[in-house]
């Protein structure tokens, strides 16, 4: 039996059992499609997670005093951040930012919303790869002077202004305290690490003096 004869006999067999042949072909198609779909979903999920991690920074470290394995953790302080930032003591560290976090009501006119408040040093923007849609970031002068300036996330701006542009120079209230808007972050969307759009960023010293008065005067929640 040659190859051509085998081919024609296979065709005759398929033609004689049309239903069985159709069901077999359907099973093969569904099986291949399922495998392709699973591979595509897996690759997409991997790319999404890798993208989020790269967006935060693959060489970014988070230092926190809280932990389940620490019986009596000591609080982190600004002195700790300054020690890590010392180029002679830790030459491999390029940039350090200290952060305190909390929540407060932000309002403008009759509109208000509860939002996440981040009190940070100016280095925080570089460490988080943050750029502004408009305005400017606060600097060491704002930090040293405890200036009441704020950078709004796009979501927080939309909640109280109904828009996310043209707000630089406006005055909002955070926890009942007046703050001047100096910048607005572009819309970033949500992720597995939360939504950056629903936050506001103010100088760490201002956050400590005006909003969060708990703990020691130089205590911080996290060091990046």
Coordinates of N, CA and C in Angstrom, one line a residue, residues 105-109 111 115 148-152 156-157 160-161 167-183 200 202:
X105 N -9.7 64.3 55.2 CA -10.7 64.9 54.2 C -10.1 66.1 53.5
X106 N -10.3 66.1 52.2 CA -9.9 67.2 51.4 C -11.1 67.8 50.8
X107 N -11.1 69.2 50.8 CA -12.4 69.8 50.4 C -12.0 71.1 49.6
X108 N -13.0 71.5 48.7 CA -12.9 72.7 48.0 C -14.3 73.2 47.7
X109 N -14.6 74.3 48.3 CA -16.0 74.8 48.3 C -16.9 73.8 49.0
X111 N -17.5 70.7 47.8 CA -17.1 69.4 47.5 C -16.0 68.9 48.4
X115 N -9.2 61.1 51.4 CA -8.1 60.7 50.5 C -6.9 60.3 51.3
X148 N 2.6 75.1 53.5 CA 1.3 74.3 53.3 C 1.0 74.3 51.8
X149 N 1.8 73.4 51.1 CA 1.6 73.3 49.6 C 1.2 71.8 49.4
X150 N 0.5 71.5 48.3 CA 0.0 70.2 48.0 C 0.1 69.9 46.5
X151 N 0.4 68.6 46.2 CA 0.3 68.1 44.9 C -0.9 67.1 44.9
X152 N -1.8 67.3 44.0 CA -3.0 66.5 43.9 C -2.9 65.3 43.0
X156 N -8.2 62.6 43.1 CA -8.6 63.5 44.1 C -9.0 64.9 43.5
X157 N -8.3 65.3 42.5 CA -8.6 66.6 41.9 C -10.0 66.5 41.2
X160 N -13.0 66.8 43.8 CA -13.3 68.0 44.4 C -13.4 69.2 43.4
X161 N -12.8 69.1 42.3 CA -12.8 70.2 41.3 C -13.7 69.8 40.1
X167 N -5.7 73.9 38.1 CA -6.0 74.1 39.5 C -4.8 74.6 40.3
X168 N -3.7 74.8 39.6 CA -2.5 75.4 40.3 C -2.8 76.8 40.8
X169 N -2.5 77.0 42.0 CA -2.8 78.3 42.6 C -4.1 78.3 43.5
X170 N -4.9 77.3 43.3 CA -6.1 77.2 44.1 C -5.8 76.8 45.5
X171 N -6.7 77.1 46.4 CA -6.5 76.7 47.8 C -7.6 75.6 48.2
X172 N -7.1 74.5 48.7 CA -8.0 73.4 49.2 C -7.7 73.3 50.7
X173 N -8.6 72.6 51.3 CA -8.5 72.3 52.8 C -8.3 70.8 53.0
X174 N -7.2 70.5 53.7 CA -6.9 69.1 54.1 C -7.0 69.0 55.6
X175 N -7.9 68.2 56.1 CA -8.1 68.1 57.5 C -8.4 69.4 58.1
X176 N -9.1 70.3 57.4 CA -9.5 71.6 57.9 C -8.4 72.7 57.7
X177 N -7.2 72.3 57.2 CA -6.1 73.2 57.1 C -6.0 73.7 55.6
X178 N -5.8 75.0 55.4 CA -5.7 75.4 54.0 C -4.3 75.1 53.4
X179 N -4.4 74.6 52.1 CA -3.2 74.2 51.4 C -3.3 74.8 50.0
X180 N -2.1 75.3 49.5 CA -2.1 75.8 48.1 C -1.7 74.8 47.1
X181 N -2.4 74.6 46.1 CA -2.1 73.6 45.1 C -1.0 74.1 44.2
X182 N 0.1 73.3 44.2 CA 1.3 73.7 43.3 C 1.5 72.8 42.2
X183 N 0.8 71.6 42.2 CA 1.0 70.7 41.1 C -0.1 69.6 41.1
X200 N -2.8 62.6 47.8 CA -2.2 63.9 47.7 C -0.9 63.8 48.4
X202 N 2.2 66.1 50.3 CA 2.6 67.3 50.9 C 4.0 67.1 51.5

